[in-house]
Amino acid sequence: MRARELQAHDRYQRHQETWGDGPPYFSEGTFDFWQNIAQGRFTLGHCAACDSRYFPPRVICPSCWSADAVDLVDTPGVGTVVSYTELHTVSTALRPIAPVVMVCVDLAEKVRILTWLLGDDDRGSIAVGSPCRIGVEEVLGANRFVARLL
Ligand SMILES: [Zn+2]
């Protein structure tokens, strides 16, 4: 195998050791992100060339197209709710936690993220503009990035 194929094979084996056969699926640009999630760290893409942060992670900066200055950086995950909805019809895997509240969050780093809102008591008090925090918690047997109201 060539070097690039060996790297891909190594990443696939490490991913299976961490996550098993199930999702999340990964690519060259998201492998390190999912490894960080497994370790309880929520990270954003960061470009050293133009100092922008972005999500989801990728191998090319969406702002300046640099391909050799991208890495992942930790974030406090603090932001505000810009939109939300409650899903009553969900996939089989999510039925144990239905209904699921999906929130669109603008982080302080000017990054917009769509994820789940946890906290049954929070569902009645959520509003556009509510302060929240995105972090990593175990949900349905695996670490996932989720939001909670502050
Ligand atoms: Zn950039």
XYZ file of N, CA and C and ligand atoms in Angstrom:
451
model
N 0.829 -1.194 0.000
C 0.000 0.000 0.000
C 0.871 1.254 0.000
N 0.359 2.291 -0.618
C 1.071 3.561 -0.619
C 0.857 4.268 0.721
N 1.663 5.304 0.955
C 1.625 6.003 2.245
C 0.235 6.546 2.564
N -0.425 7.136 1.587
C -1.747 7.713 1.832
C -2.767 6.619 2.183
N -2.664 5.465 1.503
C -3.567 4.352 1.813
C -3.285 3.800 3.204
N -1.994 3.753 3.592
C -1.646 3.284 4.931
C -2.202 4.217 6.001
N -2.113 5.530 5.749
C -2.668 6.491 6.708
C -4.175 6.303 6.835
N -4.861 6.132 5.704
C -6.313 5.937 5.729
C -6.666 4.652 6.468
N -5.891 3.583 6.238
C -6.130 2.310 6.913
C -5.926 2.463 8.422
N -4.863 3.179 8.823
C -4.584 3.406 10.236
C -5.713 4.203 10.891
N -6.172 5.256 10.194
C -7.282 6.061 10.741
C -8.533 5.206 10.906
N -8.826 4.367 9.904
C -10.016 3.515 9.978
C -9.926 2.557 11.165
N -8.757 1.964 11.385
C -8.601 1.049 12.523
C -8.761 1.786 13.850
N -8.174 2.987 13.948
C -8.300 3.764 15.195
C -9.737 4.193 15.410
N -10.449 4.537 14.335
C -11.853 4.928 14.454
C -12.693 3.746 14.952
N -12.441 2.566 14.400
C -13.201 1.386 14.828
C -12.915 1.047 16.286
N -11.671 1.217 16.721
C -11.344 0.957 18.125
C -12.094 1.905 19.045
N -12.323 3.148 18.579
C -12.997 4.148 19.399
C -14.507 4.031 19.312
N -15.037 3.909 18.103
C -16.477 4.039 17.890
C -17.160 2.747 17.473
N -16.397 1.674 17.171
C -17.042 0.468 16.671
C -17.450 0.650 15.220
N -18.428 -0.136 14.793
C -18.853 -0.075 13.398
C -19.866 1.018 13.126
N -20.444 1.597 14.156
C -21.520 2.560 13.944
C -21.021 3.945 13.636
N -21.963 4.879 13.478
C -21.577 6.265 13.255
C -20.942 6.823 14.516
N -20.281 7.957 14.498
C -20.195 8.870 13.368
C -19.187 8.393 12.317
N -19.507 8.624 11.099
C -18.585 8.329 10.019
C -17.591 9.473 9.919
N -16.449 9.209 9.346
C -15.403 10.228 9.334
C -14.753 10.311 7.972
N -14.080 11.395 7.761
C -13.279 11.582 6.559
C -11.900 12.039 7.019
N -11.017 12.265 6.073
C -9.691 12.773 6.408
C -9.801 14.075 7.199
N -10.801 14.895 6.869
C -10.950 16.198 7.521
C -11.655 16.160 8.856
N -12.348 15.059 9.177
C -13.108 15.018 10.425
C -12.590 13.988 11.423
N -11.596 13.201 11.040
C -11.108 12.132 11.923
C -10.666 12.655 13.283
N -9.800 13.669 13.312
C -9.299 14.191 14.587
C -10.437 14.807 15.411
N -11.420 15.453 14.730
C -12.567 16.021 15.440
C -13.304 14.928 16.218
N -13.597 13.786 15.565
C -14.330 12.715 16.248
C -13.491 12.053 17.317
N -12.175 11.980 17.139
C -11.322 11.464 18.204
C -11.391 12.397 19.419
N -11.415 13.719 19.186
C -11.547 14.664 20.296
C -12.896 14.490 21.004
N -13.968 14.310 20.231
C -15.286 14.097 20.839
C -15.251 12.861 21.735
N -14.624 11.792 21.259
C -14.539 10.566 22.061
C -13.822 10.824 23.380
N -12.888 11.790 23.392
C -12.138 12.129 24.606
C -12.802 13.237 25.408
N -14.002 13.676 24.990
C -14.734 14.687 25.743
C -14.400 16.119 25.396
N -13.728 16.327 24.272
C -13.339 17.693 23.869
C -14.128 18.127 22.643
N -14.789 19.296 22.739
C -15.454 19.866 21.582
C -14.518 20.899 20.958
N -14.196 20.709 19.691
C -13.220 21.574 19.030
C -13.797 22.147 17.743
N -13.265 23.289 17.365
C -13.634 23.938 16.107
C -12.453 23.889 15.154
N -12.753 23.947 13.866
C -11.690 24.109 12.897
C -11.068 25.486 13.057
N -9.768 25.563 12.828
C -9.060 26.844 12.958
C -8.038 26.951 11.838
N -7.995 28.112 11.238
C -7.024 28.366 10.184
C -5.962 29.326 10.705
N -4.714 28.868 10.736
C -3.622 29.715 11.209
C -3.287 30.812 10.205
N -3.630 30.609 8.932
C -3.303 31.608 7.917
C -4.172 32.855 8.044
N -5.466 32.694 8.338
C -6.359 33.866 8.420
C -7.032 33.986 9.785
N -6.715 33.083 10.729
C -7.205 33.092 12.110
C -8.733 32.956 12.202
N -9.367 32.321 11.231
C -10.812 32.109 11.334
C -11.093 30.761 11.983
N -12.259 30.660 12.588
C -12.734 29.401 13.159
C -13.961 28.986 12.379
N -14.192 27.681 12.270
C -15.295 27.204 11.448
C -15.761 25.832 11.904
N -16.951 25.469 11.457
C -17.548 24.168 11.737
C -18.467 23.827 10.581
N -18.479 22.605 10.091
C -17.730 21.450 10.552
C -16.264 21.525 10.137
N -15.420 20.685 10.771
C -14.002 20.670 10.411
C -13.806 20.205 8.973
N -12.788 20.708 8.334
C -12.484 20.315 6.951
C -11.009 20.539 6.660
N -10.552 20.030 5.549
C -9.119 20.078 5.247
C -8.717 21.365 4.547
N -9.686 22.151 4.106
C -9.404 23.425 3.456
C -10.189 24.515 4.174
N -9.530 25.632 4.501
C -10.194 26.727 5.191
C -11.302 27.308 4.295
N -12.543 27.424 4.819
C -13.625 27.970 4.007
C -13.519 29.479 3.787
N -12.628 30.152 4.524
C -12.482 31.601 4.371
C -11.401 31.983 3.371
N -10.203 31.345 3.475
C -9.084 31.765 2.634
C -8.566 30.638 1.732
N -9.158 29.457 1.826
C -8.819 28.296 1.002
C -7.432 27.739 1.293
N -6.852 28.095 2.402
C -5.564 27.510 2.765
C -5.753 26.024 3.057
N -4.819 25.217 2.577
C -4.916 23.778 2.794
C -3.851 23.265 3.748
N -2.943 24.141 4.178
C -1.849 23.652 5.019
C -1.765 24.372 6.362
N -2.793 25.095 6.732
C -2.731 25.838 7.989
C -3.950 25.561 8.865
N -4.625 24.429 8.609
C -5.840 24.153 9.370
C -5.544 23.173 10.500
N -6.164 23.439 11.649
C -6.049 22.537 12.789
C -7.330 22.653 13.607
N -7.360 22.026 14.771
C -8.520 22.070 15.651
C -8.133 22.780 16.940
N -9.061 23.612 17.448
C -8.808 24.326 18.698
C -10.003 24.133 19.629
N -9.724 24.117 20.928
C -10.798 23.998 21.917
C -11.629 25.274 21.926
N -12.882 25.143 22.322
C -13.772 26.290 22.429
C -14.555 26.188 23.728
N -14.868 27.321 24.370
C -15.749 27.265 25.543
C -17.163 26.830 25.139
N -17.514 26.978 23.856
C -18.817 26.534 23.370
C -19.979 27.411 23.761
N -19.703 28.628 24.204
C -20.769 29.514 24.675
C -21.338 30.311 23.504
N -22.673 30.381 23.452
C -23.329 31.106 22.375
C -24.775 31.377 22.690
N -25.545 31.705 21.652
C -26.968 31.982 21.819
C -27.769 31.194 20.791
N -29.001 30.877 21.175
C -29.913 30.149 20.302
C -30.428 31.113 19.231
N -30.295 30.722 17.964
C -30.835 31.559 16.885
C -32.082 30.935 16.281
N -32.295 29.638 16.512
C -33.501 28.976 16.043
C -33.595 27.614 16.732
N -34.797 27.078 16.809
C -34.967 25.753 17.408
C -36.272 25.143 16.933
N -36.365 23.829 17.059
C -37.597 23.117 16.745
C -37.621 21.825 17.539
N -38.824 21.324 17.785
C -38.975 20.078 18.516
C -39.415 18.998 17.551
N -38.646 17.905 17.476
C -38.932 16.810 16.554
C -39.617 15.676 17.306
N -40.823 15.328 16.876
C -41.548 14.212 17.502
C -41.395 12.940 16.677
N -41.142 13.077 15.397
C -40.888 11.927 14.531
C -39.388 11.866 14.288
N -38.746 10.841 14.852
C -37.288 10.736 14.776
C -36.898 9.342 14.301
N -35.620 9.187 14.009
C -35.126 7.871 13.596
C -35.230 6.886 14.756
N -35.169 5.611 14.441
C -35.284 4.563 15.455
C -34.257 4.743 16.566
N -33.050 5.135 16.189
C -31.970 5.276 17.169
C -32.263 6.364 18.198
N -33.031 7.400 17.799
C -33.285 8.524 18.704
C -34.572 8.379 19.499
N -35.367 7.349 19.262
C -36.661 7.204 19.946
C -36.547 7.219 21.479
N -35.472 6.649 22.062
C -35.394 6.683 23.532
C -35.334 8.095 24.117
N -34.920 9.079 23.333
C -34.821 10.437 23.878
C -35.805 11.394 23.215
N -36.751 10.877 22.431
C -37.737 11.732 21.758
C -38.752 12.279 22.774
N -39.336 13.471 22.518
C -39.038 14.328 21.383
C -37.668 14.996 21.536
N -37.021 15.246 20.424
C -35.685 15.823 20.401
C -35.788 17.299 20.015
N -35.183 18.157 20.820
C -35.144 19.582 20.493
C -33.842 19.856 19.743
N -33.971 20.331 18.515
C -32.804 20.725 17.721
C -32.617 22.225 17.860
N -31.396 22.650 18.105
C -31.119 24.076 18.241
C -30.037 24.493 17.255
N -30.205 25.680 16.735
C -29.180 26.316 15.912
C -28.543 27.371 16.799
N -27.237 27.262 16.986
C -26.522 28.089 17.956
C -25.447 28.905 17.253
N -25.394 30.186 17.566
C -24.269 31.017 17.133
C -23.292 31.134 18.292
N -22.092 30.569 18.121
C -21.070 30.673 19.161
C -20.453 32.060 19.179
N -19.808 32.389 20.286
C -19.123 33.676 20.407
C -18.061 33.831 19.326
N -17.504 32.707 18.840
C -16.482 32.745 17.782
C -17.083 32.968 16.403
N -18.381 33.301 16.344
C -19.087 33.545 15.079
C -19.152 32.290 14.207
N -19.386 31.161 14.865
C -19.565 29.886 14.189
C -20.977 29.401 14.484
N -21.704 28.979 13.470
C -23.083 28.505 13.640
C -23.099 26.978 13.629
N -23.789 26.391 14.619
C -23.808 24.940 14.791
C -25.227 24.467 15.054
N -25.592 23.361 14.421
C -26.875 22.711 14.654
C -26.631 21.463 15.492
N -27.353 21.340 16.622
C -27.179 20.158 17.465
C -28.416 19.934 18.314
N -28.366 18.960 19.227
C -29.489 18.673 20.110
C -29.397 19.537 21.360
N -30.551 19.839 21.929
C -30.607 20.485 23.242
C -30.969 19.418 24.256
N -30.157 19.280 25.296
C -30.468 18.356 26.381
C -31.044 19.133 27.552
N -31.773 18.431 28.400
C -32.351 19.050 29.589
C -33.855 19.173 29.453
N -34.589 18.207 30.010
C -36.048 18.231 29.885
C -36.647 19.506 30.458
N -36.048 20.047 31.525
C -36.603 21.252 32.144
C -36.417 22.483 31.282
N -35.481 22.423 30.325
C -35.171 23.586 29.499
C -36.140 23.767 28.331
N -36.871 22.734 27.986
C -37.682 22.806 26.772
C -38.730 23.904 26.825
N -39.294 24.138 27.999
C -40.334 25.159 28.098
C -39.785 26.571 28.125
N -38.506 26.726 28.469
C -37.963 28.076 28.613
C -37.071 28.499 27.454
N -36.892 27.647 26.476
C -36.022 28.018 25.359
C -36.675 29.115 24.518
N -35.839 30.032 24.026
C -36.310 31.115 23.161
C -35.151 31.549 22.273
N -35.477 32.181 21.179
C -34.432 32.774 20.353
C -33.696 33.799 21.212
N -32.392 33.709 21.268
C -31.592 34.589 22.100
C -31.178 33.974 23.421
N -31.711 32.799 23.762
C -31.324 32.142 25.019
C -29.833 31.831 25.009
N -29.116 32.159 26.097
C -27.714 31.774 26.170
C -27.599 30.268 26.374
N -26.607 29.670 25.756
C -26.429 28.225 25.874
C -24.951 27.886 25.733
N -24.661 26.636 25.973
C -23.282 26.164 25.851
C -23.283 24.817 25.155
N -22.393 24.641 24.221
C -22.219 23.354 23.563
C -21.018 22.658 24.182
N -21.232 21.412 24.581
C -20.170 20.616 25.171
C -20.354 19.157 24.795
N -19.530 18.309 25.350
C -19.576 16.882 25.036
C -20.166 16.136 26.226
N -21.190 15.329 25.950
C -21.822 14.507 26.982
C -22.116 13.135 26.394
N -22.248 12.148 27.272
C -22.615 10.817 26.798
C -24.118 10.753 26.629
N -24.550 10.439 25.418
C -25.961 10.305 25.082
C -26.111 9.031 24.264
N -27.051 8.186 24.655
C -27.306 6.939 23.941
C -26.032 6.115 23.781
N -25.220 6.082 24.821
C -24.061 5.204 24.860
C -22.801 5.701 24.176
N -22.779 6.954 23.754
C -21.562 7.478 23.123
C -21.431 8.973 23.413
N -20.197 9.469 23.364
C -19.985 10.905 23.512
C -20.501 11.627 22.275
N -21.230 12.741 22.533
C -21.775 13.537 21.428
C -21.683 15.003 21.816
N -21.634 15.889 20.812
C -21.652 17.311 21.133
C -23.108 17.759 21.177
N -23.493 18.362 22.303
C -24.880 18.727 22.560
C -24.911 20.095 23.241
N -26.085 20.719 23.233
C -26.244 22.036 23.854
C -27.081 21.920 25.117
N -26.798 22.811 26.047
C -27.634 23.000 27.234
C -27.794 24.498 27.430
N -28.984 24.901 27.899
C -29.213 26.310 28.181
C -28.410 26.704 29.406
N -27.954 27.946 29.437
C -27.215 28.457 30.602
C -28.162 29.155 31.555
Zn -8.068 30.663 6.408
